Tab-separated table of C-alpha atoms in Angstrom:
chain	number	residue	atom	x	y	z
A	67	UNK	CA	0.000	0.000	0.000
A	68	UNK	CA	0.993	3.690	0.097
A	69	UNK	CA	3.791	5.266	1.679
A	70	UNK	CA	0.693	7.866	2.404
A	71	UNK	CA	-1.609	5.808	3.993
A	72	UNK	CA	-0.994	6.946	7.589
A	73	UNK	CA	-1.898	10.241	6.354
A	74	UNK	CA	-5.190	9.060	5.136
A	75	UNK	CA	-5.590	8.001	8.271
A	76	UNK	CA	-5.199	11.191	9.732
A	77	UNK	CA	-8.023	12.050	7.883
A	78	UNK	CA	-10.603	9.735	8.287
A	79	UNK	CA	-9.721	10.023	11.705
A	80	UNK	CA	-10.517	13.678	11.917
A	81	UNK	CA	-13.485	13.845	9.932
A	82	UNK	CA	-14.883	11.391	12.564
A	83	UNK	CA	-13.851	13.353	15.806
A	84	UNK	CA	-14.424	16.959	13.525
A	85	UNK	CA	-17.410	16.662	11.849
A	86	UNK	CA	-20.389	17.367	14.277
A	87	UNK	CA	-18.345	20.356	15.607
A	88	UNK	CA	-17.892	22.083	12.250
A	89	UNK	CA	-21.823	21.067	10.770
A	90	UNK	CA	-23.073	23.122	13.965
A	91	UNK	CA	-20.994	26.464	12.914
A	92	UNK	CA	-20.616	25.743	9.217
A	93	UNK	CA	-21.897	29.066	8.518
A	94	UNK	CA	-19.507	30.614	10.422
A	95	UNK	CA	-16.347	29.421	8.514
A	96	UNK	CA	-14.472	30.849	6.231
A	97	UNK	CA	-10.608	30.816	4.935
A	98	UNK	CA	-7.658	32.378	7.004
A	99	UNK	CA	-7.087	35.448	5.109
A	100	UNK	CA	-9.041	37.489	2.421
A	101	UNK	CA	-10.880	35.811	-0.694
A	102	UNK	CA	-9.516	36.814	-4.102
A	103	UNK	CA	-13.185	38.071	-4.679
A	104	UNK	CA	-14.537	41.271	-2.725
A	105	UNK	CA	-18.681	39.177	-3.167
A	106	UNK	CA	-16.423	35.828	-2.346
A	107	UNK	CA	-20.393	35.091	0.549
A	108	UNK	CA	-22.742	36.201	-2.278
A	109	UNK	CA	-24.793	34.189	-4.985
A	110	UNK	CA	-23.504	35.854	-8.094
A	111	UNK	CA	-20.115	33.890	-6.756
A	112	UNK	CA	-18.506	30.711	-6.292
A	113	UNK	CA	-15.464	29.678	-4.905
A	114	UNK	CA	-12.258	27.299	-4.879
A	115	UNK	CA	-10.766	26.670	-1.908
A	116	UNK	CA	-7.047	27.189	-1.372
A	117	UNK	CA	-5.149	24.723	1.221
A	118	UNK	CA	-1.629	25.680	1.048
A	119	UNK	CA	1.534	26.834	3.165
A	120	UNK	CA	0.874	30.466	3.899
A	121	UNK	CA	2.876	30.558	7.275
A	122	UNK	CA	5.512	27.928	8.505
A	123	UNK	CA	8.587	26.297	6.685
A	124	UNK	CA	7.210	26.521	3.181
A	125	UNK	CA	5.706	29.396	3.119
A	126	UNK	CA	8.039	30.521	0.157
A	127	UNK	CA	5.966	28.371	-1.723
A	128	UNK	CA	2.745	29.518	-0.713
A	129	UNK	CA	3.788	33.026	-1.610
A	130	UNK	CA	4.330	31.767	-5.180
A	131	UNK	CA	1.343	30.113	-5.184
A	132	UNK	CA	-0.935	32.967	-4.702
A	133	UNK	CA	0.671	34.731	-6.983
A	134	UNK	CA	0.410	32.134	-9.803
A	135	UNK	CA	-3.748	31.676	-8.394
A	136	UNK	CA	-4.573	35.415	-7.869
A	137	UNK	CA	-3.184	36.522	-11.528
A	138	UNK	CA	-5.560	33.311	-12.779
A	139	UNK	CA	-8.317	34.906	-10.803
A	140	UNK	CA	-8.373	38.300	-12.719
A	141	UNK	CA	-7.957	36.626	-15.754
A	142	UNK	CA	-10.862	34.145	-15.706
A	143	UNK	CA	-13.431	36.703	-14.457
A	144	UNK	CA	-12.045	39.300	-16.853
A	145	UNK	CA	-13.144	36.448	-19.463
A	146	UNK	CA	-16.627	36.237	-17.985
A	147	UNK	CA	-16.360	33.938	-15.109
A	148	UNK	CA	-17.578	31.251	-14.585
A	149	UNK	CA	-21.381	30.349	-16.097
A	150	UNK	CA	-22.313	33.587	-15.395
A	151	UNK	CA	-20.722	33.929	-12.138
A	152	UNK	CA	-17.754	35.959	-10.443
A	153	UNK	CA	-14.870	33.096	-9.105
A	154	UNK	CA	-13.508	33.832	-6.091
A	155	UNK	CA	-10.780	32.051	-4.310
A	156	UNK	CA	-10.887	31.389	-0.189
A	157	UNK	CA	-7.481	30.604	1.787
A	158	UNK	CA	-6.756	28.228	4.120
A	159	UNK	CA	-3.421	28.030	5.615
A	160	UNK	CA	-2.031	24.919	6.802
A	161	UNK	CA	1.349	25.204	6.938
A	162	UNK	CA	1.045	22.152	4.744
A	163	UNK	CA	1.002	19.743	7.731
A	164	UNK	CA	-0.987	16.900	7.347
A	165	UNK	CA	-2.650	17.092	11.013
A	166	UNK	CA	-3.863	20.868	10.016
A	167	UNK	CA	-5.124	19.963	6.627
A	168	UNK	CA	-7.184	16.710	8.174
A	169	UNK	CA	-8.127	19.329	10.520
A	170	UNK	CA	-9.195	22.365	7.995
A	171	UNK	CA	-10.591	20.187	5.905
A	172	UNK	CA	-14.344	19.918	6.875
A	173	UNK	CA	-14.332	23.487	6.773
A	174	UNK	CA	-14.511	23.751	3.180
A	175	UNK	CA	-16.881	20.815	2.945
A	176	UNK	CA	-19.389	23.078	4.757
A	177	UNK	CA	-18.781	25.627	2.305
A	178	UNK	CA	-21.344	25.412	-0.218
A	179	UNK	CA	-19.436	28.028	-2.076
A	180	UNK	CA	-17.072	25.980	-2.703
A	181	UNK	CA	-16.947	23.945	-5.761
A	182	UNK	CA	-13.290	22.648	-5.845
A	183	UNK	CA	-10.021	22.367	-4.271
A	184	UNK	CA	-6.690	23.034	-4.526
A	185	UNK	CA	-3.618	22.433	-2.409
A	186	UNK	CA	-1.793	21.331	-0.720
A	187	UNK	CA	2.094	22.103	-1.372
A	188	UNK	CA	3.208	18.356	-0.288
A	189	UNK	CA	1.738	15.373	-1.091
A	190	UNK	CA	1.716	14.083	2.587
A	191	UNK	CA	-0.318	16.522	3.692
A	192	UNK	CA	-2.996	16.558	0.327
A	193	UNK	CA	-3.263	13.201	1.336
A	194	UNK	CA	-4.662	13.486	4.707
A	195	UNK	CA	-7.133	15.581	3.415
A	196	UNK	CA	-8.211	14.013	0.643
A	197	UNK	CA	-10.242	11.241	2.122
A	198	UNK	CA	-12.932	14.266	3.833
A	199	UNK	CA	-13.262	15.627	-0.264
A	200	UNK	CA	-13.692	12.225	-1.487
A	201	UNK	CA	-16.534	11.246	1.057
A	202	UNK	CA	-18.459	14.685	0.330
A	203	UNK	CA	-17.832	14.457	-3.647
A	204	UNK	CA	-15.568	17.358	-3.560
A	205	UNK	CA	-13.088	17.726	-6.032
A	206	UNK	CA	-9.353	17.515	-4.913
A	207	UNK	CA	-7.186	18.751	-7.488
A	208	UNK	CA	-3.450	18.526	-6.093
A	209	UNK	CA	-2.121	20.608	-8.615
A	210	UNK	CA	1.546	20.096	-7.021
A	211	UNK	CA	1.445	16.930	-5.285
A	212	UNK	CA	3.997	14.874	-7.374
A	213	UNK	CA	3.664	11.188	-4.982
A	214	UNK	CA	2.431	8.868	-8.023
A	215	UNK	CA	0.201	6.985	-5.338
A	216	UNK	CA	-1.551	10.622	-4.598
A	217	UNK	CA	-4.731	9.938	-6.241
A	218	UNK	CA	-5.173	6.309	-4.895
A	219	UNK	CA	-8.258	7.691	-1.895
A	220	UNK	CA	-10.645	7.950	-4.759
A	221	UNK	CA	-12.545	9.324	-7.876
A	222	UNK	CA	-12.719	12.854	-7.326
A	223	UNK	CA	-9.052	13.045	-6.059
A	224	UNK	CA	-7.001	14.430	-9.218
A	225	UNK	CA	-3.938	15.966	-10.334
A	226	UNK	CA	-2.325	17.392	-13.444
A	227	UNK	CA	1.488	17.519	-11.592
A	228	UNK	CA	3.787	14.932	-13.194
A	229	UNK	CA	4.806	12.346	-10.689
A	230	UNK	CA	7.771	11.823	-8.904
A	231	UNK	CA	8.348	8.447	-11.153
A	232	UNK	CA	8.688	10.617	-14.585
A	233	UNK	CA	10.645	13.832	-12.671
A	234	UNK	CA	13.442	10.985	-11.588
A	235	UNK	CA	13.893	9.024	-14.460
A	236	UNK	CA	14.983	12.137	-16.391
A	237	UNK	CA	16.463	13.282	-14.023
A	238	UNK	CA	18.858	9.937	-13.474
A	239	UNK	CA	18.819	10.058	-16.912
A	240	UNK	CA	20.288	13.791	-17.470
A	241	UNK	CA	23.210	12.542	-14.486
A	242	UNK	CA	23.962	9.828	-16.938
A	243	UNK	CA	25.325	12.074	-19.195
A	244	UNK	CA	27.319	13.428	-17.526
A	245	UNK	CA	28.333	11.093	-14.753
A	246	UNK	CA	29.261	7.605	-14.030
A	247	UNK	CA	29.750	7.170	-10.275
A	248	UNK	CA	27.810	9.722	-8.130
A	249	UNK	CA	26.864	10.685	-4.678
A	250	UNK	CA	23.765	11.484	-3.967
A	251	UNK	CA	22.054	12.924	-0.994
A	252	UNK	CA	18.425	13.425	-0.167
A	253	UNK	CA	15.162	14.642	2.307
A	254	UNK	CA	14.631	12.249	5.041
A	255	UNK	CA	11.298	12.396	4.545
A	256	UNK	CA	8.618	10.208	3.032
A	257	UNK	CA	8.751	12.238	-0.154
A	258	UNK	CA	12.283	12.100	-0.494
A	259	UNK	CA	12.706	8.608	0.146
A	260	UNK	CA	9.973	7.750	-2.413
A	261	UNK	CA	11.904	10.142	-4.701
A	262	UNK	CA	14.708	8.748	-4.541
A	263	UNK	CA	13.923	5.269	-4.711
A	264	UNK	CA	12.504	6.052	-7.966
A	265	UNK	CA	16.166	7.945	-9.284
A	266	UNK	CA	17.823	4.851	-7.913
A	267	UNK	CA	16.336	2.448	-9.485
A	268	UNK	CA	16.567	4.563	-13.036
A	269	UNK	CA	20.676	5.032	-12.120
A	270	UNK	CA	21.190	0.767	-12.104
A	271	UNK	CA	19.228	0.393	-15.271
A	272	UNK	CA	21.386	3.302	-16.814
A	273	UNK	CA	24.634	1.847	-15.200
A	274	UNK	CA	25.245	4.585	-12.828
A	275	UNK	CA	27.489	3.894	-9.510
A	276	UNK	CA	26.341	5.046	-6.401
A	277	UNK	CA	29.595	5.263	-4.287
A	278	UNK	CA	27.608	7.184	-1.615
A	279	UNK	CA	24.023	7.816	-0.549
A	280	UNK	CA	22.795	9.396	2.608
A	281	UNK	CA	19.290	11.169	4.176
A	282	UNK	CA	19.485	14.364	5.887
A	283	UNK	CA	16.438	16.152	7.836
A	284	UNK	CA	14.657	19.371	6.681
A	285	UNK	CA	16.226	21.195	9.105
A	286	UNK	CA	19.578	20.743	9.145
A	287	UNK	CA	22.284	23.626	9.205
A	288	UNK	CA	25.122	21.994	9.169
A	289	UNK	CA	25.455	19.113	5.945
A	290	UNK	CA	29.227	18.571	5.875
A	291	UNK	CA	29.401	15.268	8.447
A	292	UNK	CA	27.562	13.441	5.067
A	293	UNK	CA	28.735	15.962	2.493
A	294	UNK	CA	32.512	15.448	3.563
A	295	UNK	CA	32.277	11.340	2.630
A	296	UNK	CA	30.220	12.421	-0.866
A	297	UNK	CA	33.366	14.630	-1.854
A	298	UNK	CA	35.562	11.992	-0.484
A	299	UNK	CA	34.569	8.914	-2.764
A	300	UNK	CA	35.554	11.182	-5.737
A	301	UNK	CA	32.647	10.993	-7.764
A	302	UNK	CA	31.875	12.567	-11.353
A	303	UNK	CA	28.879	14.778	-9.869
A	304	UNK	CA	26.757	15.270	-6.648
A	305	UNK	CA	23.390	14.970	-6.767
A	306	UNK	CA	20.762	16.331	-4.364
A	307	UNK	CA	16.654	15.225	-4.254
A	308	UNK	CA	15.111	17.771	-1.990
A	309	UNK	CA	13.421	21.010	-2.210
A	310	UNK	CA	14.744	24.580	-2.659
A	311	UNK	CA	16.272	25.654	0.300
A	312	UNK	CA	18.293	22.835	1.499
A	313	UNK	CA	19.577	21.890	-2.351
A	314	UNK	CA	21.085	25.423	-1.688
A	315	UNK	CA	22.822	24.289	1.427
A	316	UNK	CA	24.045	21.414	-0.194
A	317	UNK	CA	25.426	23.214	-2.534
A	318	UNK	CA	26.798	26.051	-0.435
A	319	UNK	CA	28.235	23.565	1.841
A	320	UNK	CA	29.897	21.421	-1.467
A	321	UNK	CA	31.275	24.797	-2.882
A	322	UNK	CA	32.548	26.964	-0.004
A	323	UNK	CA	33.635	24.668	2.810
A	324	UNK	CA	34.639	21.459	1.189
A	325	UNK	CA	36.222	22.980	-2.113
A	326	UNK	CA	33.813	20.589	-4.723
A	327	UNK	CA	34.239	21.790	-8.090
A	328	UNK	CA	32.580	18.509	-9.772
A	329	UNK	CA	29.087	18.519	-10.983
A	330	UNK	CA	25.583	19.673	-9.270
A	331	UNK	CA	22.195	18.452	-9.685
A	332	UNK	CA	19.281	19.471	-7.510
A	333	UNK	CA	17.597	22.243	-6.042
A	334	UNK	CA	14.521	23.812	-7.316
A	335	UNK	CA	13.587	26.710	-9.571
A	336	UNK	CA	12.422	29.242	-7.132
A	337	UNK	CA	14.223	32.833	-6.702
A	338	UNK	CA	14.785	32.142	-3.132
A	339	UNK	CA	17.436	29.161	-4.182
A	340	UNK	CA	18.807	31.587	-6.663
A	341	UNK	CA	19.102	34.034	-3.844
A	342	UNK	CA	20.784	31.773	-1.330
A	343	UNK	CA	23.367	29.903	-3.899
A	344	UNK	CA	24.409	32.563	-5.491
A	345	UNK	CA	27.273	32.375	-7.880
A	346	UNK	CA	27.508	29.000	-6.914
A	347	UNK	CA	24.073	27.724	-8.654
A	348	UNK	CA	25.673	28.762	-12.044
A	349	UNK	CA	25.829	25.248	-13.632
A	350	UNK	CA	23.211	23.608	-11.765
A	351	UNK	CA	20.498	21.385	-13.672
A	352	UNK	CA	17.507	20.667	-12.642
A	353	UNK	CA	13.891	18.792	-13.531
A	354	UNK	CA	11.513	21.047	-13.691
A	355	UNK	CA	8.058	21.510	-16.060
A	356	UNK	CA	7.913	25.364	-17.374
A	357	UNK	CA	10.941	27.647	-18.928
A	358	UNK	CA	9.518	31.299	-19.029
A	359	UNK	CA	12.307	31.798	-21.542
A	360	UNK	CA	11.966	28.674	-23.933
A	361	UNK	CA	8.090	28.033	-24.098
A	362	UNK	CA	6.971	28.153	-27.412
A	363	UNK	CA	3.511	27.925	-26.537
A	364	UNK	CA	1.573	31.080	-27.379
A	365	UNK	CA	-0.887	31.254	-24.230
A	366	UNK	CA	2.220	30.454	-22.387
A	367	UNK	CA	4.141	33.008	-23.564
A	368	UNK	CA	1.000	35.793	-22.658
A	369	UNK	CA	1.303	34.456	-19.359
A	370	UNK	CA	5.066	34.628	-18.649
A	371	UNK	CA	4.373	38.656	-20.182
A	372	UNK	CA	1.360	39.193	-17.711
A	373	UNK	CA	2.869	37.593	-14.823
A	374	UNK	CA	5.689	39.706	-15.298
A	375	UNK	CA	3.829	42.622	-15.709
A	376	UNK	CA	2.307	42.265	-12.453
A	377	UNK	CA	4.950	40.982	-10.423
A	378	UNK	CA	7.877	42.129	-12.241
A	379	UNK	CA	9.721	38.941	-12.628
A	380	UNK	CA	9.242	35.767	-14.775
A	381	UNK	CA	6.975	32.619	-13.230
A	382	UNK	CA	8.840	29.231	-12.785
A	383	UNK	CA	7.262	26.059	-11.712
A	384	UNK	CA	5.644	26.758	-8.955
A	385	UNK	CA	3.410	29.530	-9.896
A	386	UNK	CA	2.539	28.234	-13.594
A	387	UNK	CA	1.312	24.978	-12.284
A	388	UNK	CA	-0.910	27.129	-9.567
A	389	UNK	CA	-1.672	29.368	-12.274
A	390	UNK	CA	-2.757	26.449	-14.782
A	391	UNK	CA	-5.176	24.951	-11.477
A	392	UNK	CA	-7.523	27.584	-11.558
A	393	UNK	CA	-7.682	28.221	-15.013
A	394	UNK	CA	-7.878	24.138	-15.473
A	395	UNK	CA	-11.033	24.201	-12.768
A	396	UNK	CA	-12.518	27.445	-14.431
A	397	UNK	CA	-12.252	25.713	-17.701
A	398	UNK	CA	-13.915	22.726	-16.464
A	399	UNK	CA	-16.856	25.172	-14.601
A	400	UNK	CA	-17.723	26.693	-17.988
A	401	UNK	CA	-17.555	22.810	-19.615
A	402	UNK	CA	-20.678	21.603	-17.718
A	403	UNK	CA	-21.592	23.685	-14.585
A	404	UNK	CA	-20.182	25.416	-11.933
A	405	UNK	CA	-20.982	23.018	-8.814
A	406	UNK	CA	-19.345	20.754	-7.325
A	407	UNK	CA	-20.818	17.742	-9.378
A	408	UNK	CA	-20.237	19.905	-12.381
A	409	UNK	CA	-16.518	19.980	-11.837
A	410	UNK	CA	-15.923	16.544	-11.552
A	411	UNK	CA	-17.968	15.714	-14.586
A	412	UNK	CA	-15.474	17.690	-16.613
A	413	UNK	CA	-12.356	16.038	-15.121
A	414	UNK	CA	-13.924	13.032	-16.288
A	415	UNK	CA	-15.168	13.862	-20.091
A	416	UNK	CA	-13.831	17.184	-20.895
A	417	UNK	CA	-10.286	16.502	-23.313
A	418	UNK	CA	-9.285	19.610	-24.283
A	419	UNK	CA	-7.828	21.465	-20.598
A	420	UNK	CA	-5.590	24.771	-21.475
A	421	UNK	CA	-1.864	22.995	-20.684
A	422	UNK	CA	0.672	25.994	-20.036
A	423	UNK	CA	3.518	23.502	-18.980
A	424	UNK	CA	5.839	21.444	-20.894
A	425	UNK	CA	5.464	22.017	-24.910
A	426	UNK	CA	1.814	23.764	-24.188
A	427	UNK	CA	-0.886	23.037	-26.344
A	428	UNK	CA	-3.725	20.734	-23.926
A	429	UNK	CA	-4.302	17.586	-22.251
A	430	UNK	CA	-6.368	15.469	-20.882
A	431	UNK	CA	-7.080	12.703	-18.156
A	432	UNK	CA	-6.072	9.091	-17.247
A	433	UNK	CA	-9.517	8.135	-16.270
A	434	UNK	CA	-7.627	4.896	-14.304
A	435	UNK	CA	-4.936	6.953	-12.555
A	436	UNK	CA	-6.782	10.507	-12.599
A	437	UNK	CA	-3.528	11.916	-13.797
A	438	UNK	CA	-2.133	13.706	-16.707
A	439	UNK	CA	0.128	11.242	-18.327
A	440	UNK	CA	0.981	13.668	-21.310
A	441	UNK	CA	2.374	15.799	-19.368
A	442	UNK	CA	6.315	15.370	-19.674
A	443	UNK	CA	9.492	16.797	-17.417
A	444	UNK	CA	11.821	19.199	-18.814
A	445	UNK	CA	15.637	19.856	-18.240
A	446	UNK	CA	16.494	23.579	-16.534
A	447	UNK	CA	20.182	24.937	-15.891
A	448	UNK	CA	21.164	27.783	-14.290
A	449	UNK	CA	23.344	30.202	-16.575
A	450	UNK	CA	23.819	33.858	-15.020
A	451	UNK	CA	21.512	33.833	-12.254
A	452	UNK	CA	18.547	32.737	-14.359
A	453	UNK	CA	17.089	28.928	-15.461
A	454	UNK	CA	17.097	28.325	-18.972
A	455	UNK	CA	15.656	25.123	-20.591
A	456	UNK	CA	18.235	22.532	-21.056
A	457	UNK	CA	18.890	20.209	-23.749
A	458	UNK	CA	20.747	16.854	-22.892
């Protein structure tokens, strides 16, 4: 069974002990901050609900989320809306902890409003919430939950996100150019583990050495006790499966105190591992699913020019794929309906869904796996402070 399914515990668990509580005040409830839309408790307007990391240890990535979901926002009910009706957005923040999203959950089932989610940043914590949408026939979209067993609580849990499986073969794949005996370091955490289970097992089919492996926790500030035996069984490159923040460590760590010169792969495409690498994430290549500077893709291209217009920088990852979410669920709204019922309808006929990652164009669903098979990784490198798409 799933790595995930204590999570789903979690929430069955909570919708058990939570429930009666939040029916009595259900009209009470609403997100932790300010809806996207100003009539966000009116008629003319329905809402998706937003479980994400506002606060806490990834609340980098909740900041590019809402800016990905907000700029979506404007642009779908500058199009019309939705059927007729204004979409507004409600916030929930969980810190993307699996105990608070079991917890917040039943909050947006009460919301009538509320005729979709999205969220959560990891898949753990998605996945303790997803068994509360799935026994009220709310959609789940996990727009950024990557675990390939993520949609395994049921039909109305879905997600466009390429899985963990397809981000590590290419990325094993890309090392294998370049490398023939690595070291390779990564989260102690169930998403790491899973991750890199799925890289190793790519590396021995490609022929790959692994002189040196090791796990490190989130919050570590000091890597070089496993960093020091990486450098020291001389391999061709160094490669890191973890998020943002501590791929810069890594790397900081390889570069300035142990005097690596070798290869780097990992980190993520955010600006705050940019920030904190520095010089020394020129070089780096990453898997990733959007280039703002080598999309081809018209509608793609108008986004990377609005997004920048607004925020003054180019989108990466993070805030396309929230970006894509909304208009993905706004699409489906104006397919069929939008309620709840009407939502899921459309993730299960409509083929045509706006696709602003990859090679553009659109996609469609895996009715089996509720996934987005066509949806393929692409190679990023860091060249002068900026990613640029890659080409093995």
């Amino acid at each position: 069974m799933s790595i995930f399914n204590r999570y789903i515990r979690i929430g069955v668990a909570s919708t058990i002990a939570l429930g009666t509580a939040f029916a009595a005040s259900a009209c009470g409830l609403g997100g932790d901050s300010s809806s996207a839309s100003s009539g966000s408790g009116t008629s003319d307007t329905v809402n998706i609900g937003v479980i994400y990391p506002k606060t806490g240890q990834y609340a980098e990535y909740g900041k590019l989320f809402e800016e990905g979901f907000n700029l979506a926002i404007e642009k779908v009910n500058a199009d019309g809306g939705v059927g007729g009706k204004k979409l507004g957005l409600k916030y929930f923040d969980t810190q993307s902890d699996p105990k608070q999203d079991a917890a917040v959950a039943p909050k947006l089932v009460a919301d009538k409003s509320i005729i979709a989610v999205v969220g959560d940043y990891a898949s753990p914590a998605s996945s303790a919430a997803s068994p509360i949408f799935q026994q009220a026939g709310l959609v789940h979209y996990g727009f950024n939950n990557s675990a390939p067993t993520f949609t395994d609580t049921g039909d109305h849990v879905w997600t466009p996100q390429i899985g963990q499986d397809a981000y590590q073969k290419a990325n094993a794949d890309v090392v294998a150019t370049k490398a023939k005996k690595i070291s390779v370091v990564y989260l102690e955490n169930d998403w790491g583990k899973q991750a890199y289970e799925y890289f190793k097992e790519e590396a021995k089919k490609n022929g790959t050495q692994i002189v040196y492996e090791s796990s490190y926790l989130a919050d570590s500030t000091d890597l070089s006790p496993i960093l020091i035996p990486a450098r020291d069984a001389k391999p061709d490159a160094v490669v890191d499966i973890g998020y943002g923040p501590d791929g810069a460590l890594v790397l900081n760590t390889l570069r300035d105190k142990l005097g690596y010169t070798g290869s780097f792969f990992g980190g993520q495409e955010t600006k705050e591992f940019l920030d904190l690498a520095g010089d020394n994430a020129d070089g780096t290549i990453i898997t990733g699913s959007f280039s703002a500077t080598g999309t081809k893709d018209a509608k793609a291209q108008q986004f990377v020019k609005d997004f920048k217009a607004k925020y003054g920088n180019n989108p990466g990852n993070f805030e396309v794929t929230a970006y894509q979410a909304i208009i993905d669920l706004a699409h489906a709204a104006n397919k069929t309906e939008p309620t709840r019922d009407g939502i899921q309808k459309a993730l299960q006929t409509v083929t045509d869904f706006p696709l602003y990652q990859g090679n553009g164009g659109t996609f469609t669903f895996n009715q089996k796996t509720r996934r987005a098979d066509s949806i393929k990784p692409i190679l990023l490198i860091v060249k002068d402070g900026k990613f640029l798409q890659y080409e093995a």
